[in-house]
Tab-separated table of N, CA and C in Angstrom:
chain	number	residue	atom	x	y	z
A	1	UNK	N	-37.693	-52.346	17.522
A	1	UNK	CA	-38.552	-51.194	17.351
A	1	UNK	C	-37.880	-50.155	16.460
A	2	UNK	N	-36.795	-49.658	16.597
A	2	UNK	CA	-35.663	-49.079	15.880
A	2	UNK	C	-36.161	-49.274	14.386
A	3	UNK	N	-35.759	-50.717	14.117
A	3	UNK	CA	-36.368	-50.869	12.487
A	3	UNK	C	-37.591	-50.698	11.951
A	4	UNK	N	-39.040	-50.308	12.813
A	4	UNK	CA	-40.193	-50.936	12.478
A	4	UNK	C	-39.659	-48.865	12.317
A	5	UNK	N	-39.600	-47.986	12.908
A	5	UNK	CA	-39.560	-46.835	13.159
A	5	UNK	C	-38.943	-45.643	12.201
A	6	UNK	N	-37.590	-46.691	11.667
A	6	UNK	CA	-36.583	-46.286	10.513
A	6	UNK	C	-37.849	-46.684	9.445
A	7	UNK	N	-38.245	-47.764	9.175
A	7	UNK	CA	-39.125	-47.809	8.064
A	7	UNK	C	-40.265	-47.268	8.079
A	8	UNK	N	-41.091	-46.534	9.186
A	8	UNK	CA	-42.254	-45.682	9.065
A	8	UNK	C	-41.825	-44.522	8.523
A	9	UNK	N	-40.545	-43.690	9.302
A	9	UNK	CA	-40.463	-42.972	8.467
A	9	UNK	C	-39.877	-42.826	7.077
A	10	UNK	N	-39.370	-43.729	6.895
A	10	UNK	CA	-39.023	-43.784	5.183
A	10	UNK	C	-40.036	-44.077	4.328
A	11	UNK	N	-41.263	-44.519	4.331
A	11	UNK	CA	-42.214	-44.395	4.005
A	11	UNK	C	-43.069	-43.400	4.019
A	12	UNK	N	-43.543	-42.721	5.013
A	12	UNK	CA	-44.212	-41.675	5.320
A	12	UNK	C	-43.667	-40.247	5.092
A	13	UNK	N	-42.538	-40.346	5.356
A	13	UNK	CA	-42.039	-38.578	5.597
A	13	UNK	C	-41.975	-38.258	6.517
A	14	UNK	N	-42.591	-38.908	7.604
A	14	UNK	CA	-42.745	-38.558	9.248
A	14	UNK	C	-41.591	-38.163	9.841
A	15	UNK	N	-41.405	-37.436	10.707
A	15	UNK	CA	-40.021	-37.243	11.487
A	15	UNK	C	-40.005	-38.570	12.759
A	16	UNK	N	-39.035	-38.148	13.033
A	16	UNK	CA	-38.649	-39.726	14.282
A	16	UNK	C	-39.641	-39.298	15.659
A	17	UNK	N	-39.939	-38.635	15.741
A	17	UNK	CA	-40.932	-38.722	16.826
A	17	UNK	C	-42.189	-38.610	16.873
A	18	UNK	N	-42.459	-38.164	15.899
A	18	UNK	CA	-44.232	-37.915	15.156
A	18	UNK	C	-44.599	-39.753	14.941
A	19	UNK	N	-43.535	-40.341	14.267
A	19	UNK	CA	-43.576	-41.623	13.943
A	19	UNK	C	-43.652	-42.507	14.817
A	20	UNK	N	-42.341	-42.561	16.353
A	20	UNK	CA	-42.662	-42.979	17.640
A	20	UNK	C	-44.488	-42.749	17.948
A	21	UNK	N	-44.668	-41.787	17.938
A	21	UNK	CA	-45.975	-41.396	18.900
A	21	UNK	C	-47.095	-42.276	18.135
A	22	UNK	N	-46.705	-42.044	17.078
A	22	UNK	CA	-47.675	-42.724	16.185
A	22	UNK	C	-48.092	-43.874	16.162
A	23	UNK	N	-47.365	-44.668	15.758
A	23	UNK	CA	-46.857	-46.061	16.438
A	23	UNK	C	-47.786	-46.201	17.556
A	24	UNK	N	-47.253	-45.942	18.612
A	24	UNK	CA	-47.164	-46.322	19.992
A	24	UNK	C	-49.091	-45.947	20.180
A	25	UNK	N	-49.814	-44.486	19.145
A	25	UNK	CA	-51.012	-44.610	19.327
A	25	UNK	C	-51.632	-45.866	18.950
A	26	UNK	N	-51.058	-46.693	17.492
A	26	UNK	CA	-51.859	-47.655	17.126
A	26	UNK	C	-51.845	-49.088	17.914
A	27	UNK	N	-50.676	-48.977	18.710
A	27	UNK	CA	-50.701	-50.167	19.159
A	27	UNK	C	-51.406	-50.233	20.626
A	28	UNK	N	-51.714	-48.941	20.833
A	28	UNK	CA	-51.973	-48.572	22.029
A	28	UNK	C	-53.565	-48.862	21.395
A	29	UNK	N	-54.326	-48.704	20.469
A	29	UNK	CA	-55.652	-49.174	19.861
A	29	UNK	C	-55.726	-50.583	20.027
A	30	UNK	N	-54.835	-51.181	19.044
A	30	UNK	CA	-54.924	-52.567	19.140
A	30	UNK	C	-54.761	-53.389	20.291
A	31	UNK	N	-54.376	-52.585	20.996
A	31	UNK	CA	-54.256	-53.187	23.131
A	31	UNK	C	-55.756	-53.240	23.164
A	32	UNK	N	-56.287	-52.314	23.527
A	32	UNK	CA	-57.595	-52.069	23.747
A	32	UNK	C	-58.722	-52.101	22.826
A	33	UNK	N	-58.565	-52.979	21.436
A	33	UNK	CA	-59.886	-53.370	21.119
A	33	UNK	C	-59.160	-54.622	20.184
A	34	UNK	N	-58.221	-55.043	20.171
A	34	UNK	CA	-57.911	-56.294	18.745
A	34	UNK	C	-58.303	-57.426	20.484
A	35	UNK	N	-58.066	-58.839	19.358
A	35	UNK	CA	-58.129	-60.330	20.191
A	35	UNK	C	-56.773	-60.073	21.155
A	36	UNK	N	-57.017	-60.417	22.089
A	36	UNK	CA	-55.729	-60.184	23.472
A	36	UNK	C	-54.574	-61.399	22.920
A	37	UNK	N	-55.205	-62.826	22.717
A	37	UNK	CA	-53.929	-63.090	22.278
A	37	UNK	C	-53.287	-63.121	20.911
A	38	UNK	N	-53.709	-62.609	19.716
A	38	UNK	CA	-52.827	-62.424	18.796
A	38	UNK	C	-52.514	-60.717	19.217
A	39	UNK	N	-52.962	-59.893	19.679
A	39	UNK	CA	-52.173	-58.698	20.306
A	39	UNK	C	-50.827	-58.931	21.089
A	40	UNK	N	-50.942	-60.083	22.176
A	40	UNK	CA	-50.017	-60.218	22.703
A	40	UNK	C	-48.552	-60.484	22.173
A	41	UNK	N	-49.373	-61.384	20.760
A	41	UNK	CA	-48.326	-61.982	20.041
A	41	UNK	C	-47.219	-60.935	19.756
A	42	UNK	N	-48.104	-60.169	18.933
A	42	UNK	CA	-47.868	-58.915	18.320
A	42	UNK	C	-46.313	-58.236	18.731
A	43	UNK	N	-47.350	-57.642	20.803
A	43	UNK	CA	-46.334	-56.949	21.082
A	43	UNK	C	-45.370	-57.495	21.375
A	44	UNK	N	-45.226	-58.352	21.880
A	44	UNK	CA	-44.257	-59.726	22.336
A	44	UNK	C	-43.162	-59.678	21.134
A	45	UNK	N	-43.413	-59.371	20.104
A	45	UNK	CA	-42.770	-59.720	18.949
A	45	UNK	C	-41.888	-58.041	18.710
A	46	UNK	N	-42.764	-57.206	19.315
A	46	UNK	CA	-41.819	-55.283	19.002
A	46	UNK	C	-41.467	-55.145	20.286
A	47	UNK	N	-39.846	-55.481	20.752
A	47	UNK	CA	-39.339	-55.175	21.411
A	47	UNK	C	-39.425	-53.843	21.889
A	48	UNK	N	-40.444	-53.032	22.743
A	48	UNK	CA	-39.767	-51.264	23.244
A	48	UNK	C	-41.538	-51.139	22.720
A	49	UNK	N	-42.583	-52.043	22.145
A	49	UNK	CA	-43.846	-51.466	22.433
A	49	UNK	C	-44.521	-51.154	23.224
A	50	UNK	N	-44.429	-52.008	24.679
A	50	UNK	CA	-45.037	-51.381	25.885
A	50	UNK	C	-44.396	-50.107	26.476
A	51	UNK	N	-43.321	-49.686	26.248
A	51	UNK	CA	-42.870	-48.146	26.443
A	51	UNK	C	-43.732	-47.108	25.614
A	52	UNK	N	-43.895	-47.610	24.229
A	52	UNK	CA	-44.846	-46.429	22.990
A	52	UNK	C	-46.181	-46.699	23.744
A	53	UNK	N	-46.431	-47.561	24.125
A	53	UNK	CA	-47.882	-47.600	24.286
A	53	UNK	C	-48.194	-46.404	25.458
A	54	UNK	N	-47.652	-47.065	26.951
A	54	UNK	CA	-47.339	-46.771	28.153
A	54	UNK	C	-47.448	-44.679	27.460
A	55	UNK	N	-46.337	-44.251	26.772
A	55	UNK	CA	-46.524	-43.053	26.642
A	55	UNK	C	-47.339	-42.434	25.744
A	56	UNK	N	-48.008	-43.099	24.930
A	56	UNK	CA	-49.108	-42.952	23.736
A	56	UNK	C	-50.630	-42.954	24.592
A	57	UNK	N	-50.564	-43.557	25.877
A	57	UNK	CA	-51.593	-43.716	27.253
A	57	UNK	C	-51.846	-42.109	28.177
A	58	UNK	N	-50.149	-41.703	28.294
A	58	UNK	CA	-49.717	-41.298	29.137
A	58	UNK	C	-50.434	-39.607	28.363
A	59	UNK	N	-49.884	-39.608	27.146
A	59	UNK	CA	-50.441	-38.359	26.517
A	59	UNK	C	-51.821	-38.209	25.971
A	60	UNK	N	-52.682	-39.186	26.059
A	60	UNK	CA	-54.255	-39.174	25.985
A	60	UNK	C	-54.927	-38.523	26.295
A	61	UNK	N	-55.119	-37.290	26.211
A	61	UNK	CA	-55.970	-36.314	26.688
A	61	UNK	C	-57.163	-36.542	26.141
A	62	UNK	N	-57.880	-37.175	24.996
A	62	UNK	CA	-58.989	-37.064	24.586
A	62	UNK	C	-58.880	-36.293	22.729
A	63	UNK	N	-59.388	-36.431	21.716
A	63	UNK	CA	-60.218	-35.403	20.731
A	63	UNK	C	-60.841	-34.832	20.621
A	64	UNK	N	-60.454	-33.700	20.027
A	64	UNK	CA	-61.436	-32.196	19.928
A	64	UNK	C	-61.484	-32.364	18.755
A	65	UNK	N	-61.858	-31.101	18.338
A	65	UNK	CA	-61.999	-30.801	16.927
A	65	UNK	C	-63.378	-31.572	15.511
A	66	UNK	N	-62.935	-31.919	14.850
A	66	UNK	CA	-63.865	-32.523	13.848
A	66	UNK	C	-63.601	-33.603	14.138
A	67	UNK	N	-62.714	-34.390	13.684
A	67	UNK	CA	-62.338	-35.718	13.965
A	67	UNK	C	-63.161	-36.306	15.383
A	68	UNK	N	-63.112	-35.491	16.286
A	68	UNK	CA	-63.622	-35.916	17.987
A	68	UNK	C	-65.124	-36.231	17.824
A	69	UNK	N	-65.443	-34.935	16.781
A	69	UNK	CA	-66.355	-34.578	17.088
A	69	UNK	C	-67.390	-35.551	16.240
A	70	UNK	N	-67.015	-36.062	14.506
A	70	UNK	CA	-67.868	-37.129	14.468
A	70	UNK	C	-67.522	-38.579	14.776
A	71	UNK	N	-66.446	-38.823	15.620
A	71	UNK	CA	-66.169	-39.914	16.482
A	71	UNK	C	-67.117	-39.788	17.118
A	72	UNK	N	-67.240	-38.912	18.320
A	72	UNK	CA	-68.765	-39.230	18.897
A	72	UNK	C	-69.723	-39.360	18.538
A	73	UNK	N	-69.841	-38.841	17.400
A	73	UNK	CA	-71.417	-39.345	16.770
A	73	UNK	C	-71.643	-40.565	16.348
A	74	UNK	N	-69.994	-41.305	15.953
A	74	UNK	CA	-70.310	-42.856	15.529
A	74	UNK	C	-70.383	-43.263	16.988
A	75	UNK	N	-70.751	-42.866	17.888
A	75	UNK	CA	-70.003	-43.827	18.908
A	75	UNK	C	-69.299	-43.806	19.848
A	76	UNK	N	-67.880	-42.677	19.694
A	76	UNK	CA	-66.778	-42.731	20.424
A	76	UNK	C	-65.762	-42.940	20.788
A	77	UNK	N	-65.599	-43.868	19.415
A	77	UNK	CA	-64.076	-44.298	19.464
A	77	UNK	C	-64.335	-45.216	18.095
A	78	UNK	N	-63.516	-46.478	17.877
A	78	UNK	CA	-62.926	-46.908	17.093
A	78	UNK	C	-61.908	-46.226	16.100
A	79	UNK	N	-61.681	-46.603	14.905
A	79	UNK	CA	-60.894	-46.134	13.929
A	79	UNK	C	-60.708	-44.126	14.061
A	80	UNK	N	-62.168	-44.025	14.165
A	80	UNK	CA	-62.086	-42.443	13.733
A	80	UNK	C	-61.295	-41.795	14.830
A	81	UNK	N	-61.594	-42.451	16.268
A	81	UNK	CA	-60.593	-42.016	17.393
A	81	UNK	C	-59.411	-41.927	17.139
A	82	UNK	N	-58.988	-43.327	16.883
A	82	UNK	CA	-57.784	-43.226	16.108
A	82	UNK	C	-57.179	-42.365	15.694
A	83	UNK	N	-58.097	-42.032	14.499
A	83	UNK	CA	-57.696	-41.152	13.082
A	83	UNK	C	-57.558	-39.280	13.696
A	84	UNK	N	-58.074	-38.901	14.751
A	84	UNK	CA	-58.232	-38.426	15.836
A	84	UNK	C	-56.618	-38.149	16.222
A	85	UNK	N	-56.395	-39.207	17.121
A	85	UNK	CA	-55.059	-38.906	17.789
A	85	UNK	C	-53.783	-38.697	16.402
A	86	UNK	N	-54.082	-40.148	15.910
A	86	UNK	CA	-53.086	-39.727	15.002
A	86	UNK	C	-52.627	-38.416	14.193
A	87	UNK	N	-53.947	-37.616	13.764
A	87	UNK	CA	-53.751	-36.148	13.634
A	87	UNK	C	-53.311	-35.164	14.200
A	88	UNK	N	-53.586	-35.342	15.399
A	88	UNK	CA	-53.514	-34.815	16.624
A	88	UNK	C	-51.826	-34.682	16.734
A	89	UNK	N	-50.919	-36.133	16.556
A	89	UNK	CA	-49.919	-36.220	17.041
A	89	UNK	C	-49.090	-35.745	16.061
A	90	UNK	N	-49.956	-35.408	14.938
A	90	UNK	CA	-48.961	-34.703	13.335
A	90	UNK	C	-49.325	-35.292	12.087
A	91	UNK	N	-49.806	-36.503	12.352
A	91	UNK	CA	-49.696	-37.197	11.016
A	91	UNK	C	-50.821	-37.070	10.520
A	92	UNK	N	-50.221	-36.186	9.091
A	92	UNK	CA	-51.275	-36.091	7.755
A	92	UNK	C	-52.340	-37.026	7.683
A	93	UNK	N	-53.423	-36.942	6.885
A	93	UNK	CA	-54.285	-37.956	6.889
A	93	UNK	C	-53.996	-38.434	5.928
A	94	UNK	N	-53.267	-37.864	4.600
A	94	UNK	CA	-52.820	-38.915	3.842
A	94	UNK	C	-51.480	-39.959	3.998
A	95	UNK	N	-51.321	-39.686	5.071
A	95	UNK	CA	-50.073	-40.556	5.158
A	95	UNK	C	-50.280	-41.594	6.196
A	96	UNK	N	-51.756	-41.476	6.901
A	96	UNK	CA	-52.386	-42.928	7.499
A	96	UNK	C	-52.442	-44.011	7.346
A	97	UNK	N	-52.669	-44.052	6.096
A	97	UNK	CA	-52.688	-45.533	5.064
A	97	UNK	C	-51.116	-45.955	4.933
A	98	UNK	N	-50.034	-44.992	4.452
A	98	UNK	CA	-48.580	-45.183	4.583
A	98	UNK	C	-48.116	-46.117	6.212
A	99	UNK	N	-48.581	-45.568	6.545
A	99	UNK	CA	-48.600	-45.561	8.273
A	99	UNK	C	-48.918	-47.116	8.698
A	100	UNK	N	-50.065	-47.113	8.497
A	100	UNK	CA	-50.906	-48.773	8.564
A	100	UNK	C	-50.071	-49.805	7.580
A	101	UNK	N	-49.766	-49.686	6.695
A	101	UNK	CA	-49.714	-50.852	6.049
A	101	UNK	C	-47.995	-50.718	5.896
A	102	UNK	N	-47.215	-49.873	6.536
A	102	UNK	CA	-45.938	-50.149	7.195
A	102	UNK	C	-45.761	-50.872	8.260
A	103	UNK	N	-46.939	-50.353	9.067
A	103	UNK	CA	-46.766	-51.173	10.069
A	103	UNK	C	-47.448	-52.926	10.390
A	104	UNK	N	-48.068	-52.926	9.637
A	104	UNK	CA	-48.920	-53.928	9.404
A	104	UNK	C	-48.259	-55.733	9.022
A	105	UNK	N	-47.487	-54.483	7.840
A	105	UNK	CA	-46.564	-55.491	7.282
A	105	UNK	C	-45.272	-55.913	7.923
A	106	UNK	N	-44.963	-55.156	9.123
A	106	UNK	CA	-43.616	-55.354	9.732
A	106	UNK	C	-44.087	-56.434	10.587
A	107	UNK	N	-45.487	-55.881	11.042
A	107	UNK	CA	-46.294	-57.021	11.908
A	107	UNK	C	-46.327	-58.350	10.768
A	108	UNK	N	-46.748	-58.665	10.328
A	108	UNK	CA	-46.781	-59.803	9.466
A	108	UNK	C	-45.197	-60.668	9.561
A	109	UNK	N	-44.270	-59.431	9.198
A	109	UNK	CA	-43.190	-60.337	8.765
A	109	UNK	C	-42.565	-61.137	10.930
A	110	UNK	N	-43.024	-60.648	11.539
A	110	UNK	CA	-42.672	-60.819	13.113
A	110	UNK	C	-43.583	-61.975	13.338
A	111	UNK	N	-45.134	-61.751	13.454
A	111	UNK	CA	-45.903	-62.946	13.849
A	111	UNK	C	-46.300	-63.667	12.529
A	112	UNK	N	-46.345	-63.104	11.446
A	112	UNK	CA	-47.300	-64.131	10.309
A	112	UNK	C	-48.430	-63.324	9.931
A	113	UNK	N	-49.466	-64.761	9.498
A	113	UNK	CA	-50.935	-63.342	9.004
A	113	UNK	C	-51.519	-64.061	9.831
A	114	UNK	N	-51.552	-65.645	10.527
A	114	UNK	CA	-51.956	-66.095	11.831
A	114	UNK	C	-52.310	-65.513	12.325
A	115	UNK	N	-51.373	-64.418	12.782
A	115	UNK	CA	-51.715	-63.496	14.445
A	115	UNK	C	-52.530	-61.896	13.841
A	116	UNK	N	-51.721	-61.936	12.561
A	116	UNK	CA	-52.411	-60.377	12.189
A	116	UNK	C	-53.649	-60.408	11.304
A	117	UNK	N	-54.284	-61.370	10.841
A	117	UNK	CA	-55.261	-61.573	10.235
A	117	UNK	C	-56.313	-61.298	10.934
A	118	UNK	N	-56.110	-62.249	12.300
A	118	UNK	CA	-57.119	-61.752	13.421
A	118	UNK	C	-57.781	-60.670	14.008
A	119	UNK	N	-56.346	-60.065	14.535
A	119	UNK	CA	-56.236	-58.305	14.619
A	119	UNK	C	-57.167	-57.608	13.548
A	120	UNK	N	-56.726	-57.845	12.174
A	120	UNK	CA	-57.137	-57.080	11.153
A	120	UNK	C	-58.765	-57.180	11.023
A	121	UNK	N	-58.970	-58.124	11.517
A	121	UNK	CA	-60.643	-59.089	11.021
A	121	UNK	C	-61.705	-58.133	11.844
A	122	UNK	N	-61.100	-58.045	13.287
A	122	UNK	CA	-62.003	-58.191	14.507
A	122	UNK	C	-61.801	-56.915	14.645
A	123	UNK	N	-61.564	-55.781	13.694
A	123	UNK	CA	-61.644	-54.584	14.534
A	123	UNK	C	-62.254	-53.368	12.778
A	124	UNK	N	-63.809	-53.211	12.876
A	124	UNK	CA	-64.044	-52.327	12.352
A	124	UNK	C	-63.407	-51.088	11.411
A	125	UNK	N	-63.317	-51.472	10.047
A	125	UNK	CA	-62.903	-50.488	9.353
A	125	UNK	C	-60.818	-49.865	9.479
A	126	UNK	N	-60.544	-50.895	10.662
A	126	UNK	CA	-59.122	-50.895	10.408
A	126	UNK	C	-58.321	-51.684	8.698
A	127	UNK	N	-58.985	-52.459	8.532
A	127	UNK	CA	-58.796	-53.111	6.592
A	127	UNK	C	-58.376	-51.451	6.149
A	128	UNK	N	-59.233	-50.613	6.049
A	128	UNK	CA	-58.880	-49.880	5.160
A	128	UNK	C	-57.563	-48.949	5.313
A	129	UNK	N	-56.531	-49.497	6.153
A	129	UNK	CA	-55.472	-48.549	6.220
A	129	UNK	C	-54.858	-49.549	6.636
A	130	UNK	N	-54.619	-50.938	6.009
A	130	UNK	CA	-53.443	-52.093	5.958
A	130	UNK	C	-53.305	-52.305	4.676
């Protein structure tokens, strides 16, 4: 996890804990809406993800603001929820896409595109920030 974390923020600009939280929101998404077993793969593969998740859970209070607010209008969640917390937790919106396709790719190089292709396929409008 260490490395997936050193390379978010060297990419992003993020500080080390904006980047933790961050993290730990997306995977904490992909728990709860990607295929269970290439997720599993996933986490199985980032040693210290069920801790990010577990506290990315733990600090869930919900979205306010704009972001919350046309999340509910799509619906209630997916991506824009997301896009939601992740703001929420600090991170710029331009540095989302930095964000995703750091992490995406760390995922790739751990399970393959086997396991992350799936993930990527089956979950609405996540493509655009891998």
């Amino acid at each position: 996890m260490e490395e997936l974390l050193a390379r978010v923020t060297a990419r992003t600009g993020l500080d080390a804990a904006t980047a933790q939280t961050a993290v730990g929101h997306i995977l904490a998404f992909l728990q709860k809406e990607g295929p269970a077993t290439e997720v599993g793969q996933l986490l199985a593969a980032l040693p210290g993800s069920e801790t990010l998740i577990t506290d990315a859970n733990a600090g869930d209070g919900g979205g306010g603001g704009l972001m919350g607010m046309l999340g509910g209008m799509m619906g209630g969640g997916g991506v824009m929820a997301l896009g939601q917390k992740l703001m929420s937790a600090g991170v710029p919106m331009g540095q989302m896409q930095p964000l995703g396709q750091e992490l995406f790719a760390y995922g790739r190089e751990k399970v393959g595109e086997d396991a992350m292709g799936p993930i990527i396929g089956s979950i609405p409008g996540l493509n655009q920030f891998v």
